[in-house]
Amino acid sequence: ILIVVRRFIVVYAWRATRTLWLLVLVSLSVCICVCRASSPQEDSAMENIVTEKKAEESHRQDSADLLIFILLLTLTILTIWLFKHRRFRFLHETGLAMIYGLLVGVVLRYGIHVPRDISNATLGCPVNASPATLLINVSGKFYEYTLKGEINANEVDNVQDNEMLRKVTFDPEVFFNILLPPIIFHAGYSLKRRHFFRNMGSILAYAFLGTVISCFVIGLLMYGCVMLMKQVGQLGGDFFFTDCLFFGAIVSATDPVTVLAIFNELQVDVDLYALLFGESVLNDAVALVLSSSIVAYQPQGDNSHTFEGTAMLKSFGIFLGVFSGSFALGVATGIVTALISFFTKLRDFQLLETALFFLMSWSTFLLAEACGFTGVVAVLFCGITQAHYTFNNLSPDSQDRTKQLFELLNFLAENFIFSYMGLTLFTFQNHVFNPMFIVGAFVAVFLGRAANIYPLSFLLNLGRRNKIRSNFQHMMMFAGLRGAMTFALSIRDTATYARQMMFSTTLLVVFFTVWICGGGTTQMLSCQRIRVGVDSDQDNSVSVITEGPERRSTKQESAWLFRIWYNFDHNYLKPILTHSGPPLTATLPPCCGPLARFLTSPQAYENECQLKDDDSDLILTDGDINLTYGDITVSTDASGAHTSGGAAFAGAATSDDLDRELTYGDHELVMRGTRLVLPMDDSEPPFTGRPRRTVPTRTDPSHRANRPVPDTPSFTVSHPASLLFLYRHVSLPLVATHCLYLILVLLLSTPFWHLPLIVI
Amino acid sequence: ILIVVRRFIVVYAWRATRTLWLLVLVSLSVCICVCRASSPQEDSAMENIVTEKKAEESHRQDSADLLIFILLLTLTILTIWLFKHRRFRFLHETGLAMIYGLLVGVVLRYGIHVPRDISNATLGCPVNASPATLLINVSGKFYEYTLKGEINANEVDNVQDNEMLRKVTFDPEVFFNILLPPIIFHAGYSLKRRHFFRNMGSILAYAFLGTVISCFVIGLLMYGCVMLMKQVGQLGGDFFFTDCLFFGAIVSATDPVTVLAIFNELQVDVDLYALLFGESVLNDAVALVLSSSIVAYQPQGDNSHTFEGTAMLKSFGIFLGVFSGSFALGVATGIVTALISFFTKLRDFQLLETALFFLMSWSTFLLAEACGFTGVVAVLFCGITQAHYTFNNLSPDSQDRTKQLFELLNFLAENFIFSYMGLTLFTFQNHVFNPMFIVGAFVAVFLGRAANIYPLSFLLNLGRRNKIRSNFQHMMMFAGLRGAMTFALSIRDTATYARQMMFSTTLLVVFFTVWICGGGTTQMLSCQRIRVGVDSDQDNSVSVITEGPERRSTKQESAWLFRIWYNFDHNYLKPILTHSGPPLTATLPPCCGPLARFLTSPQAYENECQLKDDDSDLILTDGDINLTYGDITVSTDASGAHTSGGAAFAGAATSDDLDRELTYGDHELVMRGTRLVLPMDDSEPPFTGRPRRTVPTRTDPSHRANRPVPDTPSFTVSHPASLLFLYRHVSLPLVATHCLYLILVLLLSTPFWHLPLIVI
């Protein structure tokens, strides 16, 4: 009976859940209709206060519009919970948000008819300027108006017709000033730093060189396409080479949030993850600055779209200036925050600490914008700096708080952008869907990504010991999704014909890549036989076993770029900016003794600094254990006694070890195993929350080799049985959903495909 | 040497901190100047794209303006940390934020001269309407303008002069739509529910009756004052009786955030805390709705400011309708959220859960606004409902997350409002400081508060067994600070002369009460000999000892209003909406068996529900233990077996006990002590985080009586030695600061005091 009752309840709960969804959907549509319908009617009593009423009306409308988005997000959350609950992996929350956005867009566009709004008036009287603020004298009363923007002459009638659709259209600057900053900051703040720094050279190459290559390849291809269109007579307006390059720049910003979520869930190879994540984080910044410097390309003279050397150089200068300026600003604010949290004992008051952290990070954005740099880029580097330095000074409680806060903001902003994307396919007024351009764009995007990944990987492989294998390259190629940044850049300016065509095309590119490429990730992983179920903490040790000497040699590979900086960072910056790290007295040369004592945190002396596992996250496999050694020596002595001598020894030993490692390399592992790591395990305090790499498993190879694979869902795809498992569980619904997507996309875009053809 | 080094470091850290503050201050003023100065100059290359440039310019300006506020908040945080660190209690963060706001206001007003902005143009041509959107044809190009508001005819010149000052003036609706909702929601979400419900009757009386009384008393007094001013000839414009009532309404919203913070820190008597907090939370809502229904008072006929019965009835109807509508909406969304979190297993995904909680709470606000109700009121009741039901369904992680999130939002919004208050004293353009009106207002506010507290307390004491003593009454009188809500209401509409005078006066009232009353809280506590250092959990048991039979009888007192609802809530609502509480099968009559089984959460059967201490927080002292009994019975059986019989017994016993208690009252304590509580202590699981009242200390009076007072700073003021201590540590700096405040206020307001006198 009990089991029956339970099953009954479960079934009931399911039904109730579904009813709830229906309820939310119904309430959503009712709210859309009611709020729009009810607002013009009531309130007949106070007809005299016209302005006030109007303002109130418009406020209600705004609330209703915002409410639609909030309910959309709620719906997305509920559905995504269902998907996670049932372990559906072929539709990410962002893809789902887009679908819901599309549906609401259809309702808004075709389902609701708002009576023609007569409150707009076109002023005919001659004005010879367009000031930012306008005062209008209406029979003795002055009204103030603010400039919203220019409107195409042929849309003036449209404006009056589609007041409602224009209401749900946000000011594009909202994306840059409100929604993108938390997303980008979160990306910087949550960079998996150990693997990021290990692959820093490759990531920088992909992000900088790769984005530029991709931008120019796409730009050139699109220029060819546009030329062809001009020949055929399909082009309805101007489309210059700079426009093509601009399109290349905005479409080069990849955002594989869907893929990364699946990678995270399936625990795909950490190097691949780091490469993809690092590239996507940085190339957003590159694409943003690149596109703004392309816009700034303004040759002098009559024809403003010819090639001119000085103008190009100026554009290049702008690129460098804006990028480095934003970088410097972001890092500077990060360091200021670290200093503040270092010198004040704010950690006793978590609320103040969290608030300060939030405000300082936000002020980075505002400062950069106020100085004419790019706020989003500054915020990215601020995030990385905060994670690297400030995070170590925060109390454990604040560490959690800040992480969770930005995680939430990121989640909300991201889903909002994607659902808005879906909505805007129908509510945007000036779509220009040109089939030829769209096909050309898809080809160009594909080729541009290929021209980014394959040649660069080939070149990088010449230098890398730990090669980027061809299946990784294919996966990176496949994971070139376009997302929030591309959308925000393309919607920022939709004034001209060229920009409108770009916007519509970009929208389709985003839809296609997020749904098809995002949905096909698991299948692609199995196709490319990429190992999944890799515990990122076990990864290194396992690979030492399986790949033997080849593996061990990789530790040298990333060293040349990074080791010098790391040494400087660990020995000088960390002690100055954070409470972790060795005291400066140990790392500075003896002649600087007084200065070192002056600058060193009391905590470093008193050995109150706790072992931060982020500290060890940062470092290469081998330097890592060195650092662990240094830190643990400090933390095991934490009984309260004065051990400045011991700490000095630890610091000295660390730099000593790094030197030795550079020379002897291969002997390190054994040395460390016998010398330091084993006795430390007992004294290590139980660390809160996140699982920590236990040191002994690494030092004892035989023990490690015999350990069974952890029993989390860690099926390696190369094994035929688990491959079968993957196919059985994933393929069928996957294929079905793909078909559905295709039909949906085709159905949705049909009216638009016809429209331009009919018009032309 | 070590000690010397340490002291040296501490001193150094202090200096560094001070340097940092200087740095922040300097960077703030530099940023103010540079951002303003630099923006008009550079960028000479692209003069052709005028509109774009202008938009960019204005965006930069906005960023700089916002940056000023962010840096102000940062400064406030740093200073408040210093105050907390040094245990200064006479200046709360909100008071400090106001001071900093004042300073920046002075700098903006007198320190910076912006060249006359020529970008504004007054349109002379005749328009006979003021539409919401305006299209202007400038030599073939169409520009769109949106209506910002009406401007007084005599300010048209001002507008062009003080463009910069107007830039830092926010749209007043920002307060209602962005800043107030998180503050009010947090207040609802963090209501100390046990003591709130224990004093519910009194709180409701103070909040509803008291606010109405206060509103009318202040309104009448101000009307007298205005009449007098008219006689003397000091009135420069219209000032109707409705204006006086409106002033009474907005000034009746108390916000003793400063006082409550000190109460919390000093652990003042929980009943006093509950009374003050509950009153302040609810009377914000009452004052808001009251003011809007006073504005809606529109008698028909020629003279729109005479008394008319029907119009007043209509206003009263609006009050009731808006209040109950907002209440119903808030509670409904709260219940929907509870249902969603009840039926879906969202708690497995904390991020989704937190996001859902946040979105649903926000959508309450939007829904209420879209439907024409008051969003802030809806959000308040939504917060209370969420805390009461949804909170129990959240995972522990999400419980922390949501609390911390709203705590942070509340902190930021509150300090932002208070610093803006300081700023606006100087940057607001249309201050009308009328000495007579100001003096009248201060007297009226004082008398209004007195007419609220003393008569109501007298009436309530007739019904209450646990009297509100006269020192409590004096303290409540003293703690009638005015804060964020009063300010937001008064700045909402500053179009007419009357409203401008009200706004200026309100500002002074807020400054005075926050600084003087807020700063004098500790002194007032010692004056009134109010016990501090009361552990809220020990309070009940201690008072049983000290006050003997008188105390024990209080348990009956709040019962008549609350017990029926509580019974219903605990037996029916809680099981339906949350996973805690007894299963419905136990509480519903047997005839409803199938329905009960249908609706009961599986957790309730499986006894997976954990013992929520919020559940016991809610209930009266005695019912409390009954409930604890019921819950513990469930939780001790949590080994997994099916104990629906046992749970049924618990549920029956609970309602049984409640009945019996109503009859026998006094025997309860002993009965429970022997019967249930002692054996449970061993099996009680260690609860995470918050300290829990341990049950045995309550059941064994002798043990309790012998226990020493906890060694936290719990000095009772009635003891002469500790009184001396309080005076020695508090009085001198307190008096000094008060003098400083007074001088500051006088100095700051002098130009304004002179101004109207000179003008008149």
PDB file of N, CA and C in Angstrom, chain A residues 62-74 76-77 93-102 167-176 178-180 182-183 408-424 483-484 487 491 511, chain B residues 355 358-359 362 366:
ATOM      1  N   ASP A  62       5.087  49.593 -18.612  1.00  0.00           N
ATOM      2  CA  ASP A  62       6.457  49.125 -18.414  1.00  0.00           C
ATOM      3  C   ASP A  62       6.486  47.956 -17.447  1.00  0.00           C
ATOM      4  N   SER A  63       5.698  48.080 -16.365  1.00  0.00           N
ATOM      5  CA  SER A  63       5.662  46.991 -15.397  1.00  0.00           C
ATOM      6  C   SER A  63       5.171  45.719 -16.055  1.00  0.00           C
ATOM      7  N   ALA A  64       4.121  45.851 -16.868  1.00  0.00           N
ATOM      8  CA  ALA A  64       3.570  44.675 -17.521  1.00  0.00           C
ATOM      9  C   ALA A  64       4.597  44.070 -18.469  1.00  0.00           C
ATOM     10  N   ASP A  65       5.311  44.918 -19.195  1.00  0.00           N
ATOM     11  CA  ASP A  65       6.310  44.407 -20.131  1.00  0.00           C
ATOM     12  C   ASP A  65       7.407  43.647 -19.401  1.00  0.00           C
ATOM     13  N   LEU A  66       7.869  44.269 -18.314  1.00  0.00           N
ATOM     14  CA  LEU A  66       8.926  43.625 -17.550  1.00  0.00           C
ATOM     15  C   LEU A  66       8.416  42.319 -16.953  1.00  0.00           C
ATOM     16  N   LEU A  67       7.146  42.352 -16.539  1.00  0.00           N
ATOM     17  CA  LEU A  67       6.544  41.166 -15.945  1.00  0.00           C
ATOM     18  C   LEU A  67       6.551  40.007 -16.930  1.00  0.00           C
ATOM     19  N   ILE A  68       6.325  40.318 -18.195  1.00  0.00           N
ATOM     20  CA  ILE A  68       6.359  39.265 -19.206  1.00  0.00           C
ATOM     21  C   ILE A  68       7.714  38.574 -19.202  1.00  0.00           C
ATOM     22  N   PHE A  69       8.765  39.373 -19.133  1.00  0.00           N
ATOM     23  CA  PHE A  69      10.096  38.778 -19.152  1.00  0.00           C
ATOM     24  C   PHE A  69      10.358  37.978 -17.885  1.00  0.00           C
ATOM     25  N   ILE A  70       9.894  38.512 -16.762  1.00  0.00           N
ATOM     26  CA  ILE A  70      10.120  37.802 -15.505  1.00  0.00           C
ATOM     27  C   ILE A  70       9.398  36.458 -15.531  1.00  0.00           C
ATOM     28  N   LEU A  71       8.161  36.466 -16.026  1.00  0.00           N
ATOM     29  CA  LEU A  71       7.423  35.202 -16.078  1.00  0.00           C
ATOM     30  C   LEU A  71       8.073  34.245 -17.079  1.00  0.00           C
ATOM     31  N   LEU A  72       8.594  34.812 -18.159  1.00  0.00           N
ATOM     32  CA  LEU A  72       9.322  33.984 -19.116  1.00  0.00           C
ATOM     33  C   LEU A  72      10.493  33.288 -18.438  1.00  0.00           C
ATOM     34  N   LEU A  73      11.231  34.050 -17.662  1.00  0.00           N
ATOM     35  CA  LEU A  73      12.382  33.474 -16.972  1.00  0.00           C
ATOM     36  C   LEU A  73      11.929  32.425 -15.974  1.00  0.00           C
ATOM     37  N   THR A  74      10.831  32.703 -15.269  1.00  0.00           N
ATOM     38  CA  THR A  74      10.299  31.727 -14.321  1.00  0.00           C
ATOM     39  C   THR A  74       9.970  30.424 -15.034  1.00  0.00           C
ATOM     40  N   THR A  76      11.203  29.384 -17.820  1.00  0.00           N
ATOM     41  CA  THR A  76      12.451  28.749 -18.230  1.00  0.00           C
ATOM     42  C   THR A  76      13.062  27.971 -17.073  1.00  0.00           C
ATOM     43  N   ILE A  77      13.047  28.589 -15.899  1.00  0.00           N
ATOM     44  CA  ILE A  77      13.649  27.921 -14.744  1.00  0.00           C
ATOM     45  C   ILE A  77      12.915  26.625 -14.442  1.00  0.00           C
ATOM     46  N   GLU A  93      19.516  25.701 -20.904  1.00  0.00           N
ATOM     47  CA  GLU A  93      18.558  26.720 -20.467  1.00  0.00           C
ATOM     48  C   GLU A  93      18.534  27.921 -21.412  1.00  0.00           C
ATOM     49  N   THR A  94      19.680  28.243 -21.993  1.00  0.00           N
ATOM     50  CA  THR A  94      19.687  29.394 -22.897  1.00  0.00           C
ATOM     51  C   THR A  94      18.882  29.084 -24.156  1.00  0.00           C
ATOM     52  N   GLY A  95      19.044  27.854 -24.662  1.00  0.00           N
ATOM     53  CA  GLY A  95      18.272  27.473 -25.843  1.00  0.00           C
ATOM     54  C   GLY A  95      16.785  27.485 -25.543  1.00  0.00           C
ATOM     55  N   LEU A  96      16.453  27.002 -24.357  1.00  0.00           N
ATOM     56  CA  LEU A  96      15.052  26.978 -23.947  1.00  0.00           C
ATOM     57  C   LEU A  96      14.504  28.389 -23.802  1.00  0.00           C
ATOM     58  N   ALA A  97      15.296  29.255 -23.206  1.00  0.00           N
ATOM     59  CA  ALA A  97      14.867  30.644 -23.043  1.00  0.00           C
ATOM     60  C   ALA A  97      14.556  31.249 -24.403  1.00  0.00           C
ATOM     61  N   MET A  98      15.357  30.902 -25.398  1.00  0.00           N
ATOM     62  CA  MET A  98      15.106  31.426 -26.736  1.00  0.00           C
ATOM     63  C   MET A  98      13.786  30.928 -27.288  1.00  0.00           C
ATOM     64  N   ILE A  99      13.507  29.644 -27.073  1.00  0.00           N
ATOM     65  CA  ILE A  99      12.258  29.088 -27.594  1.00  0.00           C
ATOM     66  C   ILE A  99      11.062  29.787 -26.959  1.00  0.00           C
ATOM     67  N   TYR A 100      11.109  29.948 -25.616  1.00  0.00           N
ATOM     68  CA  TYR A 100      10.005  30.635 -24.957  1.00  0.00           C
ATOM     69  C   TYR A 100       9.893  32.075 -25.450  1.00  0.00           C
ATOM     70  N   GLY A 101      11.042  32.689 -25.653  1.00  0.00           N
ATOM     71  CA  GLY A 101      11.037  34.049 -26.169  1.00  0.00           C
ATOM     72  C   GLY A 101      10.366  34.118 -27.527  1.00  0.00           C
ATOM     73  N   LEU A 102      10.678  33.150 -28.371  1.00  0.00           N
ATOM     74  CA  LEU A 102      10.058  33.086 -29.695  1.00  0.00           C
ATOM     75  C   LEU A 102       8.545  33.000 -29.572  1.00  0.00           C
ATOM     76  N   LYS A 167       7.470  49.045 -27.419  1.00  0.00           N
ATOM     77  CA  LYS A 167       7.570  49.105 -25.958  1.00  0.00           C
ATOM     78  C   LYS A 167       8.393  47.953 -25.399  1.00  0.00           C
ATOM     79  N   VAL A 168       8.188  46.769 -25.986  1.00  0.00           N
ATOM     80  CA  VAL A 168       8.950  45.627 -25.466  1.00  0.00           C
ATOM     81  C   VAL A 168      10.358  45.592 -26.031  1.00  0.00           C
ATOM     82  N   THR A 169      10.697  46.561 -26.848  1.00  0.00           N
ATOM     83  CA  THR A 169      12.062  46.626 -27.358  1.00  0.00           C
ATOM     84  C   THR A 169      12.900  47.463 -26.406  1.00  0.00           C
ATOM     85  N   PHE A 170      13.889  46.834 -25.819  1.00  0.00           N
ATOM     86  CA  PHE A 170      14.722  47.560 -24.867  1.00  0.00           C
ATOM     87  C   PHE A 170      15.718  48.431 -25.591  1.00  0.00           C
ATOM     88  N   ASP A 171      16.133  49.457 -24.906  1.00  0.00           N
ATOM     89  CA  ASP A 171      17.261  50.240 -25.366  1.00  0.00           C
ATOM     90  C   ASP A 171      18.480  49.322 -25.417  1.00  0.00           C
ATOM     91  N   PRO A 172      19.138  49.220 -26.583  1.00  0.00           N
ATOM     92  CA  PRO A 172      20.266  48.291 -26.684  1.00  0.00           C
ATOM     93  C   PRO A 172      21.352  48.558 -25.654  1.00  0.00           C
ATOM     94  N   GLU A 173      21.444  49.766 -25.181  1.00  0.00           N
ATOM     95  CA  GLU A 173      22.499  50.053 -24.208  1.00  0.00           C
ATOM     96  C   GLU A 173      22.261  49.329 -22.891  1.00  0.00           C
ATOM     97  N   VAL A 174      21.010  48.894 -22.674  1.00  0.00           N
ATOM     98  CA  VAL A 174      20.723  48.105 -21.479  1.00  0.00           C
ATOM     99  C   VAL A 174      21.626  46.882 -21.428  1.00  0.00           C
ATOM    100  N   PHE A 175      21.862  46.284 -22.594  1.00  0.00           N
ATOM    101  CA  PHE A 175      22.685  45.079 -22.620  1.00  0.00           C
ATOM    102  C   PHE A 175      24.101  45.383 -22.161  1.00  0.00           C
ATOM    103  N   PHE A 176      24.638  46.500 -22.638  1.00  0.00           N
ATOM    104  CA  PHE A 176      26.029  46.801 -22.318  1.00  0.00           C
ATOM    105  C   PHE A 176      26.202  47.339 -20.912  1.00  0.00           C
ATOM    106  N   ILE A 178      23.859  46.943 -18.229  1.00  0.00           N
ATOM    107  CA  ILE A 178      23.239  46.224 -17.116  1.00  0.00           C
ATOM    108  C   ILE A 178      23.427  44.716 -17.226  1.00  0.00           C
ATOM    109  N   LEU A 179      23.216  44.159 -18.408  1.00  0.00           N
ATOM    110  CA  LEU A 179      23.177  42.703 -18.489  1.00  0.00           C
ATOM    111  C   LEU A 179      24.540  42.073 -18.760  1.00  0.00           C
ATOM    112  N   LEU A 180      25.324  42.672 -19.634  1.00  0.00           N
ATOM    113  CA  LEU A 180      26.614  42.043 -19.938  1.00  0.00           C
ATOM    114  C   LEU A 180      27.626  42.109 -18.786  1.00  0.00           C
ATOM    115  N   PRO A 182      27.599  41.772 -15.451  1.00  0.00           N
ATOM    116  CA  PRO A 182      27.670  40.629 -14.534  1.00  0.00           C
ATOM    117  C   PRO A 182      28.061  39.325 -15.218  1.00  0.00           C
ATOM    118  N   ILE A 183      27.632  39.149 -16.459  1.00  0.00           N
ATOM    119  CA  ILE A 183      27.995  37.922 -17.168  1.00  0.00           C
ATOM    120  C   ILE A 183      29.506  37.850 -17.356  1.00  0.00           C
ATOM    121  N   LEU A 408      24.296  34.043  -9.519  1.00  0.00           N
ATOM    122  CA  LEU A 408      22.873  34.339  -9.714  1.00  0.00           C
ATOM    123  C   LEU A 408      22.681  35.436 -10.746  1.00  0.00           C
ATOM    124  N   LEU A 409      23.452  36.505 -10.618  1.00  0.00           N
ATOM    125  CA  LEU A 409      23.321  37.607 -11.565  1.00  0.00           C
ATOM    126  C   LEU A 409      23.614  37.123 -12.980  1.00  0.00           C
ATOM    127  N   ASN A 410      24.659  36.316 -13.103  1.00  0.00           N
ATOM    128  CA  ASN A 410      25.024  35.768 -14.409  1.00  0.00           C
ATOM    129  C   ASN A 410      23.882  34.942 -14.981  1.00  0.00           C
ATOM    130  N   PHE A 411      23.329  34.094 -14.152  1.00  0.00           N
ATOM    131  CA  PHE A 411      22.240  33.228 -14.598  1.00  0.00           C
ATOM    132  C   PHE A 411      21.058  34.045 -15.097  1.00  0.00           C
ATOM    133  N   LEU A 412      20.655  35.023 -14.295  1.00  0.00           N
ATOM    134  CA  LEU A 412      19.491  35.819 -14.662  1.00  0.00           C
ATOM    135  C   LEU A 412      19.764  36.629 -15.927  1.00  0.00           C
ATOM    136  N   ALA A 413      20.912  37.274 -15.972  1.00  0.00           N
ATOM    137  CA  ALA A 413      21.207  38.133 -17.119  1.00  0.00           C
ATOM    138  C   ALA A 413      21.298  37.309 -18.397  1.00  0.00           C
ATOM    139  N   GLU A 414      21.951  36.163 -18.303  1.00  0.00           N
ATOM    140  CA  GLU A 414      22.142  35.337 -19.486  1.00  0.00           C
ATOM    141  C   GLU A 414      20.805  34.861 -20.042  1.00  0.00           C
ATOM    142  N   ASN A 415      19.985  34.342 -19.151  1.00  0.00           N
ATOM    143  CA  ASN A 415      18.701  33.840 -19.628  1.00  0.00           C
ATOM    144  C   ASN A 415      17.814  34.961 -20.120  1.00  0.00           C
ATOM    145  N   PHE A 416      17.949  36.118 -19.499  1.00  0.00           N
ATOM    146  CA  PHE A 416      17.174  37.256 -19.975  1.00  0.00           C
ATOM    147  C   PHE A 416      17.585  37.616 -21.393  1.00  0.00           C
ATOM    148  N   ILE A 417      18.882  37.667 -21.630  1.00  0.00           N
ATOM    149  CA  ILE A 417      19.350  38.029 -22.975  1.00  0.00           C
ATOM    150  C   ILE A 417      18.856  37.009 -23.997  1.00  0.00           C
ATOM    151  N   PHE A 418      18.961  35.730 -23.659  1.00  0.00           N
ATOM    152  CA  PHE A 418      18.581  34.734 -24.653  1.00  0.00           C
ATOM    153  C   PHE A 418      17.072  34.742 -24.903  1.00  0.00           C
ATOM    154  N   SER A 419      16.297  34.964 -23.844  1.00  0.00           N
ATOM    155  CA  SER A 419      14.858  35.000 -24.102  1.00  0.00           C
ATOM    156  C   SER A 419      14.492  36.264 -24.876  1.00  0.00           C
ATOM    157  N   TYR A 420      15.222  37.324 -24.633  1.00  0.00           N
ATOM    158  CA  TYR A 420      14.984  38.545 -25.403  1.00  0.00           C
ATOM    159  C   TYR A 420      15.335  38.336 -26.865  1.00  0.00           C
ATOM    160  N   MET A 421      16.382  37.553 -27.074  1.00  0.00           N
ATOM    161  CA  MET A 421      16.771  37.207 -28.445  1.00  0.00           C
ATOM    162  C   MET A 421      15.631  36.537 -29.193  1.00  0.00           C
ATOM    163  N   GLY A 422      15.017  35.558 -28.516  1.00  0.00           N
ATOM    164  CA  GLY A 422      13.901  34.880 -29.156  1.00  0.00           C
ATOM    165  C   GLY A 422      12.761  35.847 -29.440  1.00  0.00           C
ATOM    166  N   LEU A 423      12.491  36.693 -28.459  1.00  0.00           N
ATOM    167  CA  LEU A 423      11.391  37.638 -28.599  1.00  0.00           C
ATOM    168  C   LEU A 423      11.613  38.593 -29.760  1.00  0.00           C
ATOM    169  N   THR A 424      12.838  39.033 -29.881  1.00  0.00           N
ATOM    170  CA  THR A 424      13.125  40.124 -30.805  1.00  0.00           C
ATOM    171  C   THR A 424      13.056  39.661 -32.264  1.00  0.00           C
ATOM    172  N   GLY A 483      26.754  33.911 -29.007  1.00  0.00           N
ATOM    173  CA  GLY A 483      25.773  34.122 -27.949  1.00  0.00           C
ATOM    174  C   GLY A 483      25.520  35.571 -27.612  1.00  0.00           C
ATOM    175  N   ALA A 484      25.560  35.839 -26.305  1.00  0.00           N
ATOM    176  CA  ALA A 484      25.114  37.128 -25.779  1.00  0.00           C
ATOM    177  C   ALA A 484      25.893  38.299 -26.365  1.00  0.00           C
ATOM    178  N   PHE A 487      25.067  39.034 -29.991  1.00  0.00           N
ATOM    179  CA  PHE A 487      23.738  39.640 -30.076  1.00  0.00           C
ATOM    180  C   PHE A 487      23.774  41.102 -29.631  1.00  0.00           C
ATOM    181  N   ILE A 491      22.799  44.302 -32.000  1.00  0.00           N
ATOM    182  CA  ILE A 491      21.573  45.092 -31.770  1.00  0.00           C
ATOM    183  C   ILE A 491      21.909  46.521 -31.379  1.00  0.00           C
ATOM    184  N   PHE A 511      20.782  31.482 -33.223  1.00  0.00           N
ATOM    185  CA  PHE A 511      19.798  30.416 -33.041  1.00  0.00           C
ATOM    186  C   PHE A 511      20.358  29.085 -33.505  1.00  0.00           C
TER     187      PHE A 511
ATOM    188  N   ALA B 355      17.068  31.645  -7.922  1.00  0.00           N
ATOM    189  CA  ALA B 355      16.628  32.496  -9.028  1.00  0.00           C
ATOM    190  C   ALA B 355      15.105  32.551  -9.074  1.00  0.00           C
ATOM    191  N   PHE B 358      13.802  34.733  -6.271  1.00  0.00           N
ATOM    192  CA  PHE B 358      14.037  36.136  -6.573  1.00  0.00           C
ATOM    193  C   PHE B 358      13.047  36.632  -7.620  1.00  0.00           C
ATOM    194  N   LEU B 359      12.875  35.858  -8.680  1.00  0.00           N
ATOM    195  CA  LEU B 359      12.003  36.294  -9.771  1.00  0.00           C
ATOM    196  C   LEU B 359      10.551  36.376  -9.324  1.00  0.00           C
ATOM    197  N   TRP B 362      10.068  39.417  -7.244  1.00  0.00           N
ATOM    198  CA  TRP B 362      10.078  40.612  -8.070  1.00  0.00           C
ATOM    199  C   TRP B 362       8.781  40.726  -8.859  1.00  0.00           C
ATOM    200  N   LEU B 366       5.911  43.764  -9.799  1.00  0.00           N
ATOM    201  CA  LEU B 366       5.505  44.179 -11.146  1.00  0.00           C
ATOM    202  C   LEU B 366       4.023  43.929 -11.372  1.00  0.00           C
TER     203      LEU B 366
END
